[in-house]
CSV table of C-alpha atoms in Angstrom, one decimal:
chain,number,residue,atom,x,y,z
A,115,UNK,CA,47.1,-12.9,124.7
A,116,UNK,CA,46.4,-16.4,125.4
A,117,UNK,CA,43.5,-16.1,123.0
A,118,UNK,CA,45.9,-14.9,120.5
A,119,UNK,CA,48.0,-17.9,121.1
A,120,UNK,CA,45.2,-20.4,121.0
A,121,UNK,CA,44.0,-18.7,117.7
A,122,UNK,CA,47.5,-19.5,116.3
A,123,UNK,CA,47.6,-22.8,117.4
A,124,UNK,CA,44.0,-23.8,116.2
A,125,UNK,CA,44.8,-22.1,112.7
A,126,UNK,CA,48.0,-24.3,112.2
A,127,UNK,CA,45.9,-27.6,113.3
A,128,UNK,CA,43.3,-26.8,111.0
A,129,UNK,CA,45.9,-26.4,107.9
A,130,UNK,CA,47.7,-29.6,109.3
A,131,UNK,CA,44.4,-31.4,109.1
A,132,UNK,CA,43.1,-30.1,105.9
A,133,UNK,CA,46.1,-29.4,103.5
A,134,UNK,CA,47.2,-33.1,103.3
A,135,UNK,CA,43.7,-34.3,102.1
A,136,UNK,CA,43.9,-32.2,99.1
A,137,UNK,CA,42.2,-29.0,99.8
A,138,UNK,CA,44.9,-26.9,99.1
A,139,UNK,CA,45.3,-25.5,95.7
A,140,UNK,CA,48.3,-27.5,94.9
A,141,UNK,CA,46.3,-31.1,95.7
A,142,UNK,CA,43.8,-29.6,93.4
A,143,UNK,CA,46.2,-30.2,90.3
A,144,UNK,CA,47.8,-33.1,91.8
A,145,UNK,CA,46.2,-36.1,90.0
A,146,UNK,CA,45.6,-34.2,86.7
A,147,UNK,CA,47.3,-33.7,83.4
A,148,UNK,CA,46.8,-30.5,81.1
A,149,UNK,CA,45.5,-31.8,77.8
A,150,UNK,CA,47.9,-29.5,76.3
A,151,UNK,CA,50.5,-30.6,77.5
A,152,UNK,CA,50.0,-34.2,76.3
A,153,UNK,CA,49.3,-33.3,72.7
A,154,UNK,CA,52.5,-31.2,72.5
A,155,UNK,CA,54.4,-34.5,73.6
A,156,UNK,CA,52.9,-36.6,71.2
A,157,UNK,CA,53.2,-34.4,68.3
A,158,UNK,CA,57.0,-34.6,69.6
A,159,UNK,CA,57.0,-38.0,69.4
A,160,UNK,CA,55.0,-38.5,66.0
A,161,UNK,CA,57.8,-36.2,64.5
A,162,UNK,CA,60.9,-38.1,66.1
A,163,UNK,CA,59.1,-41.5,65.0
A,164,UNK,CA,58.5,-40.4,61.6
A,165,UNK,CA,62.0,-39.2,61.1
A,166,UNK,CA,63.7,-42.0,62.6
A,167,UNK,CA,61.8,-44.7,60.5
A,168,UNK,CA,62.5,-42.8,57.4
A,169,UNK,CA,65.9,-42.4,58.3
A,170,UNK,CA,66.7,-46.1,58.8
A,171,UNK,CA,64.6,-47.2,55.4
A,172,UNK,CA,65.8,-44.6,53.1
A,173,UNK,CA,69.2,-43.6,54.8
A,174,UNK,CA,70.4,-46.8,56.0
A,175,UNK,CA,68.7,-49.0,53.9
A,176,UNK,CA,67.2,-51.3,56.3
A,177,UNK,CA,64.3,-53.4,55.3
A,178,UNK,CA,61.4,-51.9,57.3
A,179,UNK,CA,57.5,-53.1,57.6
A,180,UNK,CA,57.4,-49.6,56.4
A,181,UNK,CA,53.4,-49.5,56.1
A,182,UNK,CA,52.6,-50.9,59.5
A,183,UNK,CA,55.2,-48.4,61.1
A,184,UNK,CA,53.6,-45.6,59.5
A,185,UNK,CA,50.4,-46.6,60.1
A,186,UNK,CA,51.1,-46.9,63.9
A,187,UNK,CA,52.4,-43.2,63.9
A,188,UNK,CA,49.2,-41.9,62.1
A,189,UNK,CA,47.2,-43.2,64.8
A,190,UNK,CA,48.9,-40.9,67.2
A,191,UNK,CA,48.9,-38.6,64.7
A,192,UNK,CA,45.0,-38.8,64.2
A,193,UNK,CA,44.5,-39.0,68.3
A,194,UNK,CA,46.0,-35.6,68.6
A,195,UNK,CA,43.7,-34.2,65.9
A,196,UNK,CA,40.8,-35.9,67.4
A,197,UNK,CA,41.3,-34.5,71.0
A,198,UNK,CA,42.0,-31.0,69.8
A,199,UNK,CA,38.8,-30.8,68.1
A,200,UNK,CA,36.5,-32.4,70.7
A,201,UNK,CA,38.3,-30.7,73.9
A,202,UNK,CA,39.9,-27.4,74.8
A,203,UNK,CA,43.7,-27.4,74.7
A,204,UNK,CA,43.5,-25.8,78.5
A,205,UNK,CA,41.3,-28.5,80.0
A,206,UNK,CA,42.7,-30.3,82.9
A,207,UNK,CA,42.3,-34.4,82.1
A,208,UNK,CA,41.0,-36.2,85.1
A,209,UNK,CA,43.3,-39.1,86.3
A,210,UNK,CA,41.7,-41.8,84.4
A,211,UNK,CA,41.6,-39.8,81.0
A,212,UNK,CA,45.3,-39.1,81.4
A,213,UNK,CA,46.2,-42.6,82.4
A,214,UNK,CA,44.1,-43.6,79.0
A,215,UNK,CA,45.7,-41.7,77.1
A,216,UNK,CA,49.5,-42.1,78.4
A,217,UNK,CA,48.3,-46.0,78.1
A,218,UNK,CA,47.8,-45.6,74.3
A,219,UNK,CA,51.1,-44.0,74.1
A,220,UNK,CA,52.8,-46.8,75.7
A,221,UNK,CA,50.9,-49.3,73.4
A,222,UNK,CA,51.8,-47.5,70.4
A,223,UNK,CA,55.4,-47.2,71.1
A,224,UNK,CA,55.5,-51.0,71.9
A,225,UNK,CA,54.1,-51.7,69.0
A,226,UNK,CA,56.2,-49.7,66.8
A,227,UNK,CA,59.2,-50.9,68.7
A,228,UNK,CA,58.0,-54.4,68.2
A,229,UNK,CA,57.9,-54.1,64.4
A,230,UNK,CA,61.5,-52.7,64.6
A,231,UNK,CA,63.4,-55.4,66.8
A,232,UNK,CA,61.6,-55.7,69.9
A,233,UNK,CA,64.2,-55.8,72.8
A,234,UNK,CA,67.0,-55.6,70.4
A,235,UNK,CA,65.9,-52.0,69.2
A,236,UNK,CA,68.1,-49.6,71.2
A,237,UNK,CA,64.7,-47.2,71.2
A,238,UNK,CA,63.1,-49.4,73.6
A,239,UNK,CA,64.4,-47.2,76.3
A,240,UNK,CA,61.5,-44.4,75.0
A,241,UNK,CA,59.2,-46.5,76.8
A,242,UNK,CA,60.4,-44.8,80.0
A,243,UNK,CA,58.9,-41.5,78.8
A,244,UNK,CA,55.1,-42.1,79.3
A,245,UNK,CA,56.1,-43.9,82.9
A,246,UNK,CA,57.8,-41.0,83.8
A,247,UNK,CA,55.1,-38.4,82.9
A,248,UNK,CA,52.8,-40.4,84.6
A,249,UNK,CA,54.6,-40.6,87.5
A,250,UNK,CA,55.4,-36.8,87.6
A,251,UNK,CA,51.5,-35.8,87.5
A,252,UNK,CA,49.3,-38.8,88.1
A,253,UNK,CA,48.3,-40.4,91.4
A,254,UNK,CA,50.7,-43.3,92.1
A,255,UNK,CA,47.8,-45.5,91.5
A,256,UNK,CA,47.6,-44.6,87.9
A,257,UNK,CA,51.1,-44.3,87.7
A,258,UNK,CA,51.4,-48.1,88.8
A,259,UNK,CA,49.3,-49.1,86.1
A,260,UNK,CA,51.2,-47.4,83.4
A,261,UNK,CA,54.3,-48.7,84.9
A,262,UNK,CA,53.0,-52.2,84.8
A,263,UNK,CA,51.8,-51.9,81.4
A,264,UNK,CA,54.9,-50.8,80.2
A,265,UNK,CA,56.6,-53.9,81.8
A,266,UNK,CA,54.4,-56.2,80.6
A,267,UNK,CA,54.1,-55.1,76.8
A,268,UNK,CA,58.5,-55.0,77.0
A,269,UNK,CA,58.1,-58.9,78.7
A,270,UNK,CA,55.8,-59.9,75.5
A,271,UNK,CA,58.3,-58.7,73.0
A,272,UNK,CA,60.6,-61.5,72.8
A,273,UNK,CA,57.6,-63.7,71.8
A,274,UNK,CA,55.9,-61.2,69.7
A,275,UNK,CA,58.5,-59.2,68.2
A,276,UNK,CA,59.9,-58.9,64.6
A,277,UNK,CA,63.9,-59.4,64.1
A,278,UNK,CA,65.7,-56.3,63.9
A,279,UNK,CA,65.7,-54.8,60.5
A,280,UNK,CA,69.4,-55.0,58.6
A,281,UNK,CA,70.7,-54.4,55.1
A,282,UNK,CA,68.9,-56.3,52.0
A,283,UNK,CA,70.8,-60.1,52.1
A,284,UNK,CA,72.1,-59.7,55.5
A,285,UNK,CA,71.1,-61.0,59.0
A,286,UNK,CA,71.6,-59.6,62.6
A,287,UNK,CA,70.9,-61.2,65.5
A,288,UNK,CA,71.4,-60.5,69.3
A,289,UNK,CA,72.0,-63.3,71.7
A,290,UNK,CA,69.0,-63.6,74.1
A,291,UNK,CA,70.9,-62.9,77.1
A,292,UNK,CA,71.9,-59.6,75.9
A,293,UNK,CA,67.8,-59.2,75.1
A,294,UNK,CA,66.9,-60.2,78.5
A,295,UNK,CA,69.6,-57.6,80.2
A,296,UNK,CA,68.2,-54.9,77.8
A,297,UNK,CA,64.8,-55.9,79.5
A,298,UNK,CA,66.1,-55.8,83.0
A,299,UNK,CA,67.7,-52.6,82.4
A,300,UNK,CA,64.4,-51.2,81.1
A,301,UNK,CA,62.5,-52.6,84.3
A,302,UNK,CA,64.8,-51.1,86.7
A,303,UNK,CA,64.8,-47.8,84.7
A,304,UNK,CA,60.9,-47.6,85.2
A,305,UNK,CA,60.9,-48.3,88.6
A,306,UNK,CA,63.9,-46.1,89.3
A,307,UNK,CA,62.2,-43.1,87.5
A,308,UNK,CA,58.6,-44.0,88.6
A,309,UNK,CA,59.6,-44.0,92.4
A,310,UNK,CA,62.0,-41.0,92.5
A,311,UNK,CA,59.4,-38.8,90.1
A,312,UNK,CA,56.4,-39.7,92.7
A,313,UNK,CA,58.7,-38.9,95.5
A,314,UNK,CA,59.9,-35.2,94.2
A,315,UNK,CA,56.7,-34.7,93.0
A,316,UNK,CA,55.0,-35.4,96.7
A,317,UNK,CA,58.1,-33.6,98.4
A,318,UNK,CA,57.1,-30.7,96.0
A,319,UNK,CA,53.6,-30.6,96.7
A,320,UNK,CA,54.0,-31.0,100.3
A,321,UNK,CA,56.4,-28.1,100.4
A,322,UNK,CA,54.3,-25.9,98.5
A,323,UNK,CA,51.6,-26.7,100.6
A,324,UNK,CA,53.4,-25.7,103.9
A,325,UNK,CA,54.6,-22.9,102.3
A,326,UNK,CA,51.0,-21.7,102.1
A,327,UNK,CA,50.3,-22.5,105.5
A,328,UNK,CA,53.3,-20.4,106.7
A,329,UNK,CA,51.9,-17.3,104.3
A,330,UNK,CA,48.7,-17.9,106.1
A,331,UNK,CA,49.9,-18.0,109.7
A,332,UNK,CA,52.6,-14.6,108.7
A,333,UNK,CA,49.2,-12.9,107.2
A,334,UNK,CA,47.3,-13.3,110.5
A,335,UNK,CA,50.2,-12.0,112.5
A,336,UNK,CA,50.6,-9.1,110.4
A,337,UNK,CA,46.9,-8.6,110.3
A,338,UNK,CA,46.8,-8.3,114.1
A,339,UNK,CA,49.8,-6.2,114.3
A,340,UNK,CA,47.7,-3.8,111.8
A,341,UNK,CA,44.6,-3.9,114.1
A,342,UNK,CA,47.0,-3.2,117.0
A,343,UNK,CA,48.1,0.2,115.1
A,344,UNK,CA,44.9,0.8,114.6
A,345,UNK,CA,43.4,0.7,117.7
A,346,UNK,CA,46.2,2.7,118.9
A,347,UNK,CA,45.7,5.6,116.4
A,348,UNK,CA,42.1,5.4,117.1
A,349,UNK,CA,42.7,6.1,120.9
A,350,UNK,CA,44.8,8.8,120.2
A,351,UNK,CA,42.0,10.5,117.6
A,352,UNK,CA,39.6,9.9,120.1
A,353,UNK,CA,41.3,11.3,122.8
A,354,UNK,CA,40.7,15.1,122.2
A,355,UNK,CA,36.9,14.8,121.8
A,356,UNK,CA,36.6,13.0,124.8
A,357,UNK,CA,38.7,15.4,126.8
A,358,UNK,CA,36.7,18.0,125.5
A,359,UNK,CA,33.3,15.9,126.5
A,360,UNK,CA,34.6,15.4,130.0
A,361,UNK,CA,35.4,19.3,130.6
A,362,UNK,CA,32.1,20.6,129.3
A,363,UNK,CA,30.4,18.0,131.2
A,364,UNK,CA,32.0,18.7,134.6
A,365,UNK,CA,31.2,22.4,134.3
A,366,UNK,CA,27.8,22.0,133.5
A,367,UNK,CA,27.5,19.6,136.6
A,368,UNK,CA,28.7,22.6,138.2
A,369,UNK,CA,26.1,25.0,137.1
A,370,UNK,CA,23.1,22.8,138.4
A,371,UNK,CA,22.1,22.2,142.0
A,372,UNK,CA,22.5,18.3,143.2
A,373,UNK,CA,18.9,18.5,143.3
A,374,UNK,CA,18.3,19.4,139.9
A,375,UNK,CA,17.0,16.5,137.7
A,376,UNK,CA,19.6,17.8,135.2
A,377,UNK,CA,22.4,17.3,137.2
A,378,UNK,CA,22.4,13.6,137.3
A,379,UNK,CA,22.1,13.3,133.2
A,380,UNK,CA,25.3,15.7,133.2
A,381,UNK,CA,27.5,13.6,135.9
A,382,UNK,CA,26.4,10.6,134.2
A,383,UNK,CA,27.8,11.7,130.6
A,384,UNK,CA,30.9,12.8,132.5
A,385,UNK,CA,31.2,9.3,134.1
A,386,UNK,CA,30.7,7.7,130.5
A,387,UNK,CA,33.4,9.9,128.9
A,388,UNK,CA,36.0,8.8,131.8
A,389,UNK,CA,35.4,5.5,131.0
A,390,UNK,CA,35.7,5.6,127.4
A,391,UNK,CA,39.1,7.8,128.1
A,392,UNK,CA,40.1,4.4,130.5
A,393,UNK,CA,39.3,1.9,127.5
A,394,UNK,CA,40.9,4.1,124.8
A,395,UNK,CA,44.2,4.4,127.2
A,396,UNK,CA,44.2,0.6,127.7
A,397,UNK,CA,44.2,-0.1,123.6
A,398,UNK,CA,47.0,2.4,123.3
A,399,UNK,CA,48.7,0.6,125.8
A,400,UNK,CA,48.2,-2.5,124.4
A,401,UNK,CA,51.0,-4.8,123.3
A,402,UNK,CA,49.8,-5.0,119.6
A,403,UNK,CA,50.2,-1.4,118.9
A,404,UNK,CA,52.6,-0.6,116.2
A,405,UNK,CA,53.6,3.1,117.5
A,406,UNK,CA,57.3,4.1,117.6
A,407,UNK,CA,57.5,2.6,121.0
A,408,UNK,CA,55.8,-0.4,120.4
A,409,UNK,CA,57.5,-1.2,117.0
A,410,UNK,CA,60.5,-1.4,119.3
A,411,UNK,CA,61.8,-3.4,122.3
A,412,UNK,CA,64.5,-4.9,124.3
A,413,UNK,CA,65.4,-8.5,123.0
A,414,UNK,CA,64.8,-9.5,126.4
A,415,UNK,CA,61.4,-8.4,126.4
A,416,UNK,CA,60.5,-9.9,123.2
A,417,UNK,CA,61.1,-13.1,124.3
A,418,UNK,CA,59.7,-12.4,127.6
A,419,UNK,CA,56.3,-11.6,125.3
A,420,UNK,CA,56.6,-15.0,122.9
A,421,UNK,CA,57.0,-16.9,126.7
A,422,UNK,CA,54.5,-15.2,128.6
A,423,UNK,CA,51.0,-17.2,127.0
A,424,UNK,CA,53.0,-20.5,128.3
A,425,UNK,CA,53.9,-19.7,131.7
A,426,UNK,CA,51.7,-21.3,135.2
A,427,UNK,CA,50.8,-24.6,132.6
A,428,UNK,CA,52.6,-26.9,135.1
A,429,UNK,CA,55.9,-26.4,133.8
A,430,UNK,CA,58.2,-23.9,134.6
A,431,UNK,CA,58.9,-21.6,132.2
A,432,UNK,CA,62.0,-19.1,132.7
A,433,UNK,CA,63.6,-16.4,130.4
A,434,UNK,CA,67.0,-15.4,131.2
A,435,UNK,CA,69.6,-12.8,129.1
A,436,UNK,CA,72.9,-12.0,129.3
A,437,UNK,CA,75.6,-10.5,127.0
A,438,UNK,CA,77.7,-12.6,125.1
A,439,UNK,CA,81.6,-12.6,124.3
A,440,UNK,CA,82.1,-8.6,123.2
A,441,UNK,CA,78.4,-8.0,124.1
A,442,UNK,CA,77.7,-4.4,125.4
A,443,UNK,CA,76.4,-4.9,129.0
A,444,UNK,CA,73.1,-2.9,128.0
A,445,UNK,CA,70.4,-4.8,126.5
A,446,UNK,CA,69.8,-4.4,122.7
A,447,UNK,CA,66.8,-2.8,121.2
A,448,UNK,CA,65.3,-4.7,118.1
A,449,UNK,CA,62.3,-4.3,116.1
A,450,UNK,CA,59.3,-6.0,117.3
A,451,UNK,CA,59.0,-8.8,114.5
A,452,UNK,CA,55.5,-10.6,114.5
A,453,UNK,CA,57.3,-13.7,112.6
A,454,UNK,CA,60.1,-13.9,115.4
A,455,UNK,CA,57.3,-13.7,118.1
A,456,UNK,CA,55.2,-16.2,116.4
A,457,UNK,CA,58.1,-18.4,115.5
A,458,UNK,CA,59.9,-18.1,119.6
A,459,UNK,CA,56.4,-19.0,120.6
A,460,UNK,CA,56.0,-22.1,118.7
A,461,UNK,CA,59.3,-23.5,119.9
A,462,UNK,CA,58.4,-22.4,123.3
A,463,UNK,CA,55.1,-24.0,123.2
A,464,UNK,CA,56.5,-27.6,121.5
A,465,UNK,CA,59.4,-27.2,124.5
A,466,UNK,CA,56.4,-26.9,126.9
A,467,UNK,CA,54.4,-30.0,125.5
A,468,UNK,CA,57.9,-32.0,125.9
A,469,UNK,CA,59.2,-30.9,129.4
A,470,UNK,CA,59.0,-32.6,132.6
A,471,UNK,CA,59.6,-29.7,135.3
A,472,UNK,CA,61.4,-26.9,133.2
A,473,UNK,CA,61.9,-24.8,129.6
A,474,UNK,CA,64.4,-22.2,129.8
A,475,UNK,CA,64.6,-19.3,126.9
A,476,UNK,CA,67.9,-17.6,127.0
A,477,UNK,CA,68.7,-14.7,125.2
A,478,UNK,CA,72.1,-13.4,124.4
A,479,UNK,CA,73.8,-11.2,122.0
A,480,UNK,CA,77.5,-10.2,120.9
A,481,UNK,CA,78.6,-7.3,118.7
A,482,UNK,CA,77.8,-9.2,115.5
A,483,UNK,CA,74.5,-11.6,116.3
A,484,UNK,CA,71.2,-12.1,118.4
A,485,UNK,CA,70.9,-15.7,119.9
A,486,UNK,CA,67.7,-17.1,121.3
A,487,UNK,CA,68.0,-20.6,122.8
A,488,UNK,CA,65.2,-22.7,124.2
A,489,UNK,CA,65.8,-25.8,126.0
A,490,UNK,CA,63.7,-28.3,127.9
A,491,UNK,CA,64.3,-31.3,130.2
A,492,UNK,CA,62.1,-33.6,128.4
A,493,UNK,CA,63.2,-36.7,126.2
A,494,UNK,CA,64.9,-34.9,123.6
A,495,UNK,CA,64.7,-35.4,119.7
A,496,UNK,CA,64.8,-39.1,118.5
A,497,UNK,CA,67.7,-40.2,116.5
A,498,UNK,CA,65.9,-41.0,113.4
A,499,UNK,CA,64.1,-37.5,113.6
A,500,UNK,CA,66.7,-35.4,113.8
A,501,UNK,CA,67.5,-35.1,110.2
A,502,UNK,CA,64.0,-34.5,109.2
A,503,UNK,CA,63.5,-31.6,111.5
A,504,UNK,CA,62.4,-28.7,109.4
A,505,UNK,CA,60.8,-30.7,106.9
A,506,UNK,CA,57.1,-29.5,106.2
A,507,UNK,CA,55.7,-32.9,107.9
A,508,UNK,CA,57.4,-35.1,110.3
A,509,UNK,CA,53.6,-35.9,110.9
A,510,UNK,CA,52.9,-38.1,114.0
A,511,UNK,CA,53.7,-37.4,117.7
A,512,UNK,CA,55.7,-40.4,118.3
A,513,UNK,CA,58.1,-39.5,115.7
A,514,UNK,CA,59.0,-36.2,116.8
A,515,UNK,CA,60.2,-36.6,120.4
A,516,UNK,CA,60.6,-39.7,122.1
A,517,UNK,CA,57.7,-38.7,124.0
A,518,UNK,CA,55.7,-37.8,121.7
A,519,UNK,CA,54.4,-34.2,120.0
A,520,UNK,CA,53.7,-33.0,116.5
A,521,UNK,CA,57.1,-31.5,115.0
A,522,UNK,CA,55.4,-31.4,111.5
A,523,UNK,CA,53.8,-28.1,110.2
A,524,UNK,CA,54.3,-26.0,113.0
A,525,UNK,CA,58.1,-26.3,113.1
A,526,UNK,CA,58.3,-26.0,109.6
A,527,UNK,CA,56.6,-22.6,109.9
A,528,UNK,CA,58.5,-21.4,112.8
A,529,UNK,CA,61.7,-22.3,111.0
A,530,UNK,CA,60.6,-20.7,107.6
A,531,UNK,CA,59.7,-17.6,109.8
A,532,UNK,CA,62.9,-17.2,111.5
A,533,UNK,CA,64.7,-17.8,108.1
A,534,UNK,CA,62.6,-14.7,106.7
A,535,UNK,CA,63.6,-12.5,109.2
A,536,UNK,CA,67.3,-13.1,108.1
A,537,UNK,CA,67.8,-16.2,110.7
A,538,UNK,CA,68.8,-19.7,111.2
A,539,UNK,CA,67.9,-22.4,113.2
A,540,UNK,CA,70.0,-25.5,114.7
A,541,UNK,CA,68.7,-28.2,116.9
A,542,UNK,CA,70.4,-30.8,119.1
A,543,UNK,CA,70.0,-32.7,122.1
A,544,UNK,CA,71.6,-31.9,125.7
A,545,UNK,CA,74.8,-33.6,126.4
A,546,UNK,CA,74.2,-36.5,128.2
A,547,UNK,CA,73.5,-37.3,131.2
A,548,UNK,CA,71.4,-34.3,131.0
A,549,UNK,CA,68.2,-34.8,129.1
A,550,UNK,CA,66.1,-32.5,126.6
A,551,UNK,CA,66.4,-31.0,123.3
A,552,UNK,CA,67.6,-27.3,122.4
A,553,UNK,CA,66.2,-25.1,119.6
A,554,UNK,CA,68.8,-22.3,118.9
A,555,UNK,CA,68.0,-19.0,116.9
A,556,UNK,CA,70.7,-16.9,115.4
A,557,UNK,CA,70.3,-13.5,113.5
A,558,UNK,CA,73.0,-11.2,112.4
A,559,UNK,CA,72.5,-8.0,114.5
A,560,UNK,CA,71.4,-5.8,111.1
A,561,UNK,CA,68.6,-8.4,110.8
A,562,UNK,CA,66.7,-7.6,113.8
A,563,UNK,CA,68.2,-4.3,115.5
A,564,UNK,CA,66.2,-1.3,115.6
A,565,UNK,CA,67.2,1.6,113.2
A,566,UNK,CA,69.3,4.5,114.8
A,567,UNK,CA,66.7,6.6,113.8
A,568,UNK,CA,64.2,5.0,116.1
A,569,UNK,CA,66.1,5.1,118.6
A,570,UNK,CA,66.4,8.7,118.9
A,571,UNK,CA,63.0,9.1,118.4
A,572,UNK,CA,62.3,6.7,121.6
A,573,UNK,CA,64.8,8.7,123.7
A,574,UNK,CA,63.0,12.0,122.4
A,575,UNK,CA,59.6,10.4,123.9
A,576,UNK,CA,61.5,9.6,127.1
A,577,UNK,CA,62.7,12.9,127.8
A,578,UNK,CA,59.4,14.6,126.9
A,579,UNK,CA,57.1,12.4,129.4
């Protein structure tokens, strides 16, 4: 039992250390951009720019440097044609390659805007598009370079840009203060969209990594449960032939004198058959056996099983149980859930690591729900950590409790497993002057309660016994 939980803790720590370093699948894609996506976006830009230039020139009758504008647009189109011939559409561009293409898009767009009024051009805001794409798909260093490039080109427009196109014989110019206000709005927009896109992308990647880790842990728990069921089935199937071997060996032993050399061989066969039966008996009684008896257990026994590996570690771990308001006196039977066992074990393990002298796991029930409340007498949750509990990575021990401890991936996995079984988690600190943290898991009775058919089978087994 202790080895099982030690292995669980080792897996969580290994995942915690490996996933953020880019070994997970989500990180393999982070920092890359699909060429097909960039080509498709560039074609949209080419179409939109072409339509805008032609409408302004021929629809509104404004005087544009049409040849230069179409040349700039053609440069983007030719880049797309070139990339389509030399590479495959599904290729993932490395960070530097994608950043180079986005830098080209910004330069091309800034040149086109500079030809058509610079900071006075209302289409200036389209410089945000390549910056947002970079912030969403590339590493922060490339995103910062793209944002800096866009801001620098916009800052040069008051000096290098042509006047805003207008009707022949008329002129229109905006005050410099308005243009600089336009530049300030663009700069703020670049900063906002870059930072928000980077943050959202990192949060999404972190969440995906943590969910992957939770899936791995859950798969392992289910595998252990399946191995237990296989062990129980094996013990049941081998019981009959071993009993036959033992019976025949005893009958043969009775036919030989003790001085006969064959007597010792037959007696050894009987002893080894007995030993095999004892081993199989232990397997069939293992806590992992998923037969009808072990698949259902009292709520109190489930909490006891989750807390057992952490007793005797220098902190008193006590398990209590009682009926809540309108709850039946008898301890209810529930389905033995590997998810719940793992989650409660993680919460109890965390409480033991912070407690000074005592950890208490209290199970209670009402007519409508089950509750398990785990409390300790340690320093409690830090105020700045409380809003972040349940997120994938609180990361450092010093951030988790006032006294330290890792509350990132392990807490997230436990919370996710509780929610997958239909429950919810609540966390708080004990009311002063008492010290310590409280984690409470609550489920509707229908989420965990054993099926009535299971209960009848258990009762029938008990009667037969």
